[in-house]
PDB file of C-alpha atoms in Angstrom:
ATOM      1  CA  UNK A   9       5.927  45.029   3.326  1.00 53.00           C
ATOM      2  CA  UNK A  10       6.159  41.118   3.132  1.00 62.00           C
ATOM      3  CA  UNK A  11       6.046  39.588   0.035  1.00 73.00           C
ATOM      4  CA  UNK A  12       2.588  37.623  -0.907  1.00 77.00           C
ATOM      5  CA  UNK A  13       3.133  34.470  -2.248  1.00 82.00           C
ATOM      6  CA  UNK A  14       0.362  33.008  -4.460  1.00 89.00           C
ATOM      7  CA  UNK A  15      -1.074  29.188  -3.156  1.00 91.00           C
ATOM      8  CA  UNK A  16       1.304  27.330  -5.691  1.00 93.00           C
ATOM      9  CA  UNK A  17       4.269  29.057  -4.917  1.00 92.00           C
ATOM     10  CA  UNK A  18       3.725  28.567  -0.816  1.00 93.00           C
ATOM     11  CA  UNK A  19       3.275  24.935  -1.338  1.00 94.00           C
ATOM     12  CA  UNK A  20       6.804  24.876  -3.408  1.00 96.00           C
ATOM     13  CA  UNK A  21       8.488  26.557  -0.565  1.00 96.00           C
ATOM     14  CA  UNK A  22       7.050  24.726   1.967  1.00 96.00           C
ATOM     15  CA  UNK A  23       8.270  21.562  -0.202  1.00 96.00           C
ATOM     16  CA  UNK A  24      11.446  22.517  -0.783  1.00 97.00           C
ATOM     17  CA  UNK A  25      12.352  23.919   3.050  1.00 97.00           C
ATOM     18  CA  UNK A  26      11.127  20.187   3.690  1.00 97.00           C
ATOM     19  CA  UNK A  27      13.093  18.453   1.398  1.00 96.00           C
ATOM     20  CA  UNK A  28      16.128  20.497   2.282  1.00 97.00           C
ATOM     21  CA  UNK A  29      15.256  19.943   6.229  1.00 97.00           C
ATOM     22  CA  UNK A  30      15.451  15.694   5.799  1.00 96.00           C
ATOM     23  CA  UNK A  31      18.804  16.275   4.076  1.00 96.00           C
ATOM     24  CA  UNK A  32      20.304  18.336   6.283  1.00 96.00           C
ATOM     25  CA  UNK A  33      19.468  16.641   9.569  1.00 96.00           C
ATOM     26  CA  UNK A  34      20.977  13.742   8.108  1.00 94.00           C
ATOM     27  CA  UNK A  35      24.277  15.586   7.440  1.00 94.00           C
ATOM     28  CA  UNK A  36      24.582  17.420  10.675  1.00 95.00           C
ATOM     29  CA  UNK A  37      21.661  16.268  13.420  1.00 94.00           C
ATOM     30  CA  UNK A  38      19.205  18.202  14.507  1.00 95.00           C
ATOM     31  CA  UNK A  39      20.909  20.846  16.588  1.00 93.00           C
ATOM     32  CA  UNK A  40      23.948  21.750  13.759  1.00 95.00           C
ATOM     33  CA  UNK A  41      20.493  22.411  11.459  1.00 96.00           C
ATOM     34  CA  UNK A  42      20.280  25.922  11.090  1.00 96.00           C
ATOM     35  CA  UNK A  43      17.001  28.332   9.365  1.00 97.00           C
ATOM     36  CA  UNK A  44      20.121  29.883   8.168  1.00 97.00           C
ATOM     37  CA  UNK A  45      21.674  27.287   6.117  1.00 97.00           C
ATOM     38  CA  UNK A  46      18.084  26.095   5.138  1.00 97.00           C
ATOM     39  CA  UNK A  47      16.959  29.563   3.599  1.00 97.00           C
ATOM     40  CA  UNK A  48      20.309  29.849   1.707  1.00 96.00           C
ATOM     41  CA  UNK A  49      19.770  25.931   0.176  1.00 96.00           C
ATOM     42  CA  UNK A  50      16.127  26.951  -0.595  1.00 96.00           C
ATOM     43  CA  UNK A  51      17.065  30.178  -1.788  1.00 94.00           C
ATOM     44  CA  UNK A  52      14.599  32.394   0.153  1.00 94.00           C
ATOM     45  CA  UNK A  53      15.310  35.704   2.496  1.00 93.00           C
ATOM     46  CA  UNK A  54      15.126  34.739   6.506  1.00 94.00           C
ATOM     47  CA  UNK A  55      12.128  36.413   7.275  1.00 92.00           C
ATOM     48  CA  UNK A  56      10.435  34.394   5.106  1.00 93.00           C
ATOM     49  CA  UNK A  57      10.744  30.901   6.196  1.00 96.00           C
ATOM     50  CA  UNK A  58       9.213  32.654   9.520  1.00 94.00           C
ATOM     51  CA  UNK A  59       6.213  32.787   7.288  1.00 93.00           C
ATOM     52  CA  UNK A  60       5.535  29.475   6.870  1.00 94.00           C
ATOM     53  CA  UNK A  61       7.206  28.657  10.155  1.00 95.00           C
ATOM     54  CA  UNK A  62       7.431  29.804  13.550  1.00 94.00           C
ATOM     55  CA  UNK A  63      10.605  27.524  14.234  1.00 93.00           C
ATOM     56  CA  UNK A  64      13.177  25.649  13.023  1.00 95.00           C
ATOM     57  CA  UNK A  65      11.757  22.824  15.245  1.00 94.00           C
ATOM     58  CA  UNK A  66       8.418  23.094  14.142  1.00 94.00           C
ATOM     59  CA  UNK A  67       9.834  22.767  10.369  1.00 96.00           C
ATOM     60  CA  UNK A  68      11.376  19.485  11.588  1.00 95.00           C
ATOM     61  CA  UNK A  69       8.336  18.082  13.182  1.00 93.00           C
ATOM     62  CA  UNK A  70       6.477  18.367  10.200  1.00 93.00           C
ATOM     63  CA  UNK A  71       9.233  16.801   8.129  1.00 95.00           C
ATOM     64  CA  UNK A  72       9.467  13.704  10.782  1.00 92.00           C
ATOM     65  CA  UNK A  73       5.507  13.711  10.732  1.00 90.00           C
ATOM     66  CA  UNK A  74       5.079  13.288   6.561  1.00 92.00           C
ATOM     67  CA  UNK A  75       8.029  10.606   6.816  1.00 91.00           C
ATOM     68  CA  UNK A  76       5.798   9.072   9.636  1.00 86.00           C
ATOM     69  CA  UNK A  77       2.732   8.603   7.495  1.00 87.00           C
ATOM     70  CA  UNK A  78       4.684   7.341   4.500  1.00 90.00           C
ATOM     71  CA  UNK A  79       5.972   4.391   6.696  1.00 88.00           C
ATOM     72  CA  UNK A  80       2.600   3.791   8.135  1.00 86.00           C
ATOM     73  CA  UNK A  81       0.809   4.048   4.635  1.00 88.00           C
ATOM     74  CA  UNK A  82       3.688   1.555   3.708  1.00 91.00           C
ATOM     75  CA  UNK A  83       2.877  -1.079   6.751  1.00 89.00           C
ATOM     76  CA  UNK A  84      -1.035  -0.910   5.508  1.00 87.00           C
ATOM     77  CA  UNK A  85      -0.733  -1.270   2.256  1.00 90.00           C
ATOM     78  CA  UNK A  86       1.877  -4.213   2.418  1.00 92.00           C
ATOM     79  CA  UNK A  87      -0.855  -5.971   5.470  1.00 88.00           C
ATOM     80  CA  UNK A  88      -3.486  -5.350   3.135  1.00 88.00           C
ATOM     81  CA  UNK A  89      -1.643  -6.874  -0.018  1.00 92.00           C
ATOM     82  CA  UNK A  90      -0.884  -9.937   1.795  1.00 90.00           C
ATOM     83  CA  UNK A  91      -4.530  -9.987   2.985  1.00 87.00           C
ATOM     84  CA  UNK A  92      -6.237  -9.729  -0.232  1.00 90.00           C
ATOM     85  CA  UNK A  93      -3.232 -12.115  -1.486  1.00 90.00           C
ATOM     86  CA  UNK A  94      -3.783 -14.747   0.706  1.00 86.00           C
ATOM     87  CA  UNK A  95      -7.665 -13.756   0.868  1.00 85.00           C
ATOM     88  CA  UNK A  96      -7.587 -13.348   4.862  1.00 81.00           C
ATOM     89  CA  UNK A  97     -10.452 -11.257   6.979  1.00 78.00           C
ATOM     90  CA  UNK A  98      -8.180  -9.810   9.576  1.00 70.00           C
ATOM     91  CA  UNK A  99     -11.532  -9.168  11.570  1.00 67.00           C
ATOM     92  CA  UNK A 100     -11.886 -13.174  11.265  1.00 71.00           C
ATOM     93  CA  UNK A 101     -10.025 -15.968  13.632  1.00 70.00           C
ATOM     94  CA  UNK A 102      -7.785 -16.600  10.880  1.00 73.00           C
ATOM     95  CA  UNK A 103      -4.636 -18.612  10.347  1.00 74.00           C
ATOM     96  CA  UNK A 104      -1.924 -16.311   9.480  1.00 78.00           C
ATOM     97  CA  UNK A 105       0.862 -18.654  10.262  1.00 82.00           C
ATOM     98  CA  UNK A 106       1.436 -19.029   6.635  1.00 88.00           C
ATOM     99  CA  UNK A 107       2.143 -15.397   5.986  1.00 90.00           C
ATOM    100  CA  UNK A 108       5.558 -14.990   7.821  1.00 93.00           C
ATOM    101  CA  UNK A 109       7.995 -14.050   5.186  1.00 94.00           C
ATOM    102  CA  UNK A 110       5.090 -11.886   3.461  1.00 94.00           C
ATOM    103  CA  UNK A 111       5.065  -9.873   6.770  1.00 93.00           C
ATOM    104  CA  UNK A 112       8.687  -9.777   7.545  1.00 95.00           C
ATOM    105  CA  UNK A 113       9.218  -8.038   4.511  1.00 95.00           C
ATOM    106  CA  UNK A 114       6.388  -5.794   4.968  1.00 93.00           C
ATOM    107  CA  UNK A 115       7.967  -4.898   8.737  1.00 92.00           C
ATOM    108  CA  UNK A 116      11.653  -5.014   7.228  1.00 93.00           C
ATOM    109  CA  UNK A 117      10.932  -2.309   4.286  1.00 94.00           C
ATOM    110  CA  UNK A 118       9.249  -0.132   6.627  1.00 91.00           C
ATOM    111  CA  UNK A 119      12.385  -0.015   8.728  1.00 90.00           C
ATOM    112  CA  UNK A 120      14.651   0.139   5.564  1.00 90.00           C
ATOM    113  CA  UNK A 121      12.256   3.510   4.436  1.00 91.00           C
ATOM    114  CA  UNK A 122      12.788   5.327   8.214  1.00 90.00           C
ATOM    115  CA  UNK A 123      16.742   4.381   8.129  1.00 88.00           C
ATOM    116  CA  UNK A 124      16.779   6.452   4.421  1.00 89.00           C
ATOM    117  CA  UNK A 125      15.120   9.112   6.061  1.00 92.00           C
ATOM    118  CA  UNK A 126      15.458  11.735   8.920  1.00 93.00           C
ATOM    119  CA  UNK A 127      13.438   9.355  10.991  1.00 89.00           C
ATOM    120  CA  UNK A 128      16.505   7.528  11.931  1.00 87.00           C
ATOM    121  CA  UNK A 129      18.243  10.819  13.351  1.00 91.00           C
ATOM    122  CA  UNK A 130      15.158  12.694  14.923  1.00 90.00           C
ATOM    123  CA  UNK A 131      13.855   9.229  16.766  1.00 84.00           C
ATOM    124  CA  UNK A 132      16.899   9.278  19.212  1.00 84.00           C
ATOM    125  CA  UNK A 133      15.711  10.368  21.977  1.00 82.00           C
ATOM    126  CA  UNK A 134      18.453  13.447  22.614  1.00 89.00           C
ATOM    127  CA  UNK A 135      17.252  14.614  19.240  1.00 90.00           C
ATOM    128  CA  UNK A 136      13.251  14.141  19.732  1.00 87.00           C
ATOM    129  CA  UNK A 137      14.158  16.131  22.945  1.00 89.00           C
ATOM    130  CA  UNK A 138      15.161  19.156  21.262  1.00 89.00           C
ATOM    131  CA  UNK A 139      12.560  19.275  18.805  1.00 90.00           C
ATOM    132  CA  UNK A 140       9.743  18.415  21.406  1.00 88.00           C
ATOM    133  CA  UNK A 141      11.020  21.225  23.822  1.00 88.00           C
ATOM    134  CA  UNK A 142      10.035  23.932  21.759  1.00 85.00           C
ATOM    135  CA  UNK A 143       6.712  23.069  20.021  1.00 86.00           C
ATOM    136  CA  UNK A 144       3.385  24.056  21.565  1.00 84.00           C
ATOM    137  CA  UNK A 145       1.584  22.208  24.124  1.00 83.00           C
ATOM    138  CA  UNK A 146      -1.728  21.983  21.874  1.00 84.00           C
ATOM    139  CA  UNK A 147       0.859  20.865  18.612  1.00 80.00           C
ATOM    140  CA  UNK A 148       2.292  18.208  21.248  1.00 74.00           C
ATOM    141  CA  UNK A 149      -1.637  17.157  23.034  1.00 73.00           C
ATOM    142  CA  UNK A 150      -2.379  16.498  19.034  1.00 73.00           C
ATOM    143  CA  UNK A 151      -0.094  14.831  18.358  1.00 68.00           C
ATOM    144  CA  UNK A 152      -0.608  12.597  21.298  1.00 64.00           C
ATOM    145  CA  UNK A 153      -4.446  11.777  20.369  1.00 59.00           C
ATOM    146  CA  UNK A 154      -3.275  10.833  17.413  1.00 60.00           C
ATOM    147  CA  UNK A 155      -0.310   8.373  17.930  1.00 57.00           C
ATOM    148  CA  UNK A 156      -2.875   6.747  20.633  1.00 46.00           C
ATOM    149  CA  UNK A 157      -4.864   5.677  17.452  1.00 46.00           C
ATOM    150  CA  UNK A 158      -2.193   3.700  16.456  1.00 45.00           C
ATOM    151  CA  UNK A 159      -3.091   1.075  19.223  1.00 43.00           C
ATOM    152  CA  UNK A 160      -6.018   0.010  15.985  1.00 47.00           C
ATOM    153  CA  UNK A 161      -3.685  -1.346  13.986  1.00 69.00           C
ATOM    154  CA  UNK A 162      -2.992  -3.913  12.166  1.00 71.00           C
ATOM    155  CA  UNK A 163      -0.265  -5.487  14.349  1.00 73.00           C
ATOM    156  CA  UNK A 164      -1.920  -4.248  17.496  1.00 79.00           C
ATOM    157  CA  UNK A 165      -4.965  -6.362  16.406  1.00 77.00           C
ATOM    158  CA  UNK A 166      -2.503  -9.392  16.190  1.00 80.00           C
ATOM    159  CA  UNK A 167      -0.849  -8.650  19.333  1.00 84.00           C
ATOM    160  CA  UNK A 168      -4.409  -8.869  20.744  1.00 81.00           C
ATOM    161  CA  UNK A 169      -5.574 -11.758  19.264  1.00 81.00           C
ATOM    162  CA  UNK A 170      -2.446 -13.430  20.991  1.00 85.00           C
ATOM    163  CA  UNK A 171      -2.542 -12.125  24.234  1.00 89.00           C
ATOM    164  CA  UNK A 172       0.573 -10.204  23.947  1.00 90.00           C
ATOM    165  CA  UNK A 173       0.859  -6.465  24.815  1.00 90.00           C
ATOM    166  CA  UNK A 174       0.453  -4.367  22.817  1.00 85.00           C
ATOM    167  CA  UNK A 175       3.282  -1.711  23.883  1.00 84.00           C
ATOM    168  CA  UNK A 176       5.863  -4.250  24.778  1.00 89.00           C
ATOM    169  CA  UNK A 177       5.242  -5.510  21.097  1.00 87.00           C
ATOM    170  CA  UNK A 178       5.398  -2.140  19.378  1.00 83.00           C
ATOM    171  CA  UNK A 179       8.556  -1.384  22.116  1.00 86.00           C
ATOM    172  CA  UNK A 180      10.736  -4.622  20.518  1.00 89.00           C
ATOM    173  CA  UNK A 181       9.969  -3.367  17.294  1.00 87.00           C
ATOM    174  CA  UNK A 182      11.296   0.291  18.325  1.00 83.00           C
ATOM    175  CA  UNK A 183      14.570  -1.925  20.159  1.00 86.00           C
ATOM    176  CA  UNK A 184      14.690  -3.473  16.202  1.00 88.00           C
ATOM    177  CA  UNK A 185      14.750  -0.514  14.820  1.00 85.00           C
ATOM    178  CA  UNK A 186      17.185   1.480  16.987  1.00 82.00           C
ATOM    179  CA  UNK A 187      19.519  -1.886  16.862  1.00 82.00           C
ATOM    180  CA  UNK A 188      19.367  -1.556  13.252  1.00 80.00           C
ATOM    181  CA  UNK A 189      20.810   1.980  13.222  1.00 76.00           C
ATOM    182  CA  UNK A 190      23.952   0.233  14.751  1.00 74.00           C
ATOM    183  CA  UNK A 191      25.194  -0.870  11.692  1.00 70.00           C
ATOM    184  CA  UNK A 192      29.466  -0.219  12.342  1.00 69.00           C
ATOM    185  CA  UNK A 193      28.576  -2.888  15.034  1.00 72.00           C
ATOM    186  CA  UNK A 194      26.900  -5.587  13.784  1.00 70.00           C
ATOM    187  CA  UNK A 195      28.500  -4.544   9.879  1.00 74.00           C
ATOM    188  CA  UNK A 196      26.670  -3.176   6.887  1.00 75.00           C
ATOM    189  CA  UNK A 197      26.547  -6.272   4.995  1.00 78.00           C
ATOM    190  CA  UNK A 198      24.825  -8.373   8.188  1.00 83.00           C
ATOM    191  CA  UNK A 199      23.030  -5.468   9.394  1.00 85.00           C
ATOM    192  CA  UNK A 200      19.927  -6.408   6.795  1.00 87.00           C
ATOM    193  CA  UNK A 201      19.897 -10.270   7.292  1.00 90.00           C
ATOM    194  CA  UNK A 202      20.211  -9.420  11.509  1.00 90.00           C
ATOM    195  CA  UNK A 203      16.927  -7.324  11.563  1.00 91.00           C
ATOM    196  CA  UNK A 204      15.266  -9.967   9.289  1.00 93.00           C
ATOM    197  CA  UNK A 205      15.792 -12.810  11.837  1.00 94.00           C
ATOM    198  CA  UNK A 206      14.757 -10.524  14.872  1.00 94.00           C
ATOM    199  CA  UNK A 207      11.407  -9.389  13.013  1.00 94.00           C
ATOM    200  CA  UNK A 208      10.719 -12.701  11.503  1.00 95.00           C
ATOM    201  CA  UNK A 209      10.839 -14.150  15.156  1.00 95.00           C
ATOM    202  CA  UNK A 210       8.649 -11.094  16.608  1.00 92.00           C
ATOM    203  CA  UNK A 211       6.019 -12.124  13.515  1.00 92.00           C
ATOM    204  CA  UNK A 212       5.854 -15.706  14.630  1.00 92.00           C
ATOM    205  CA  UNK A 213       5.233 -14.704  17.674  1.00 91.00           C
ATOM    206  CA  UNK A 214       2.754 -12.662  16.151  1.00 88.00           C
ATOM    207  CA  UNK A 215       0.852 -15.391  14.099  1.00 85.00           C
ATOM    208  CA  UNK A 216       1.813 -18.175  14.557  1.00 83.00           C
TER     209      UNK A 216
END
């Protein structure tokens, strides 16, 4: 009979198979990442991570998916900083152009948090493919819905406002991003200072 595992103690698991899951995709990519090597690090028999987990894949969605919403709770919170900072109603036609290093920094510590995490192995597209070929259709149709919300945003609204689209902007921020992840070419010590220059020019564009 399986065990029963009180509230506290499935949220610990579920924790810890997480935390083990970013580490381990980092080490070996998303297809060497085995429920085998993740039950041994968490220290739980096999057919219990099936418990909390239907697949390996699934697991890894929901990592990529928490380190998601920490990066976009860290773009909103930095906007809204510099907002309440420089005492700007974004709803307003208001003069941001003297907010560009503010906002390069907010844009250039988001992408600093998804290169220390498994974002910057599952969002290559041969690894997104192997997670997104076994989830559910409904799991995938959510998850849709909700990254069509993200058209609201902050730097949507700003795209707006300046006649730019929207997807091409978000798109040269994704080409930042994956450029970034380059670093043996462009060399750790420049690869910081190189992504500055290419978002601060995306922000002008932006606001100014």
């Amino acid at each position: 009979m399986p065990k029963v595992y009180s509230e506290q103690e499935r949220l610990d698991i579920i924790s810890r198979l997480k935390k083990e899951a970013n580490i381990l995709v980092q080490e070996k990519g998303v297809k060497k990442t085995t429920v085998d090597e993740l039950v041994k690090r968490v220290g739980i028999p096999k057919g219990t991570f099936y418990l909390f987990y239907p697949s390996k894949e699934m697991l890894l969605f929901d990592v990529t998916q928490d380190f998601h919403e920490k990066v976009d709770a860290y773009l909103l919170q930095g906007c809204q900083k510099i907002f309440e900072e420089k005492h700007i109603v974004p709803s307003q036609e208001t003069d941001f152009s003297d907010c560009v290093e503010e906002f390069t920094d907010v844009i250039l510590g988001a992408m600093e948090l998804t290169f220390s995490s498994c974002l910057r192995v599952v969002l290559e597209p041969e690894a997104m493919n192997l997670i997104i070929s076994k989830l559910p259709s409904e799991i995938l149709e959510q998850h849709r819905k909700e990254d069509a919300g993200i058209g609201g945003n902050i730097f949507s609204m700003l795209a707006v406002r300046k006649g730019l689209k929207v997807d091409a902007v978000v798109g040269s921020f994704m080409m930042i991003l994956f450029g970034g992840m380059y670093k043996e070419i462009v060399g750790e010590s420049n690869r910081t200072d190189s992504m500055r220059y290419l978002i601060k020019g995306m922000v002008m564009q932006l606001i100014c």
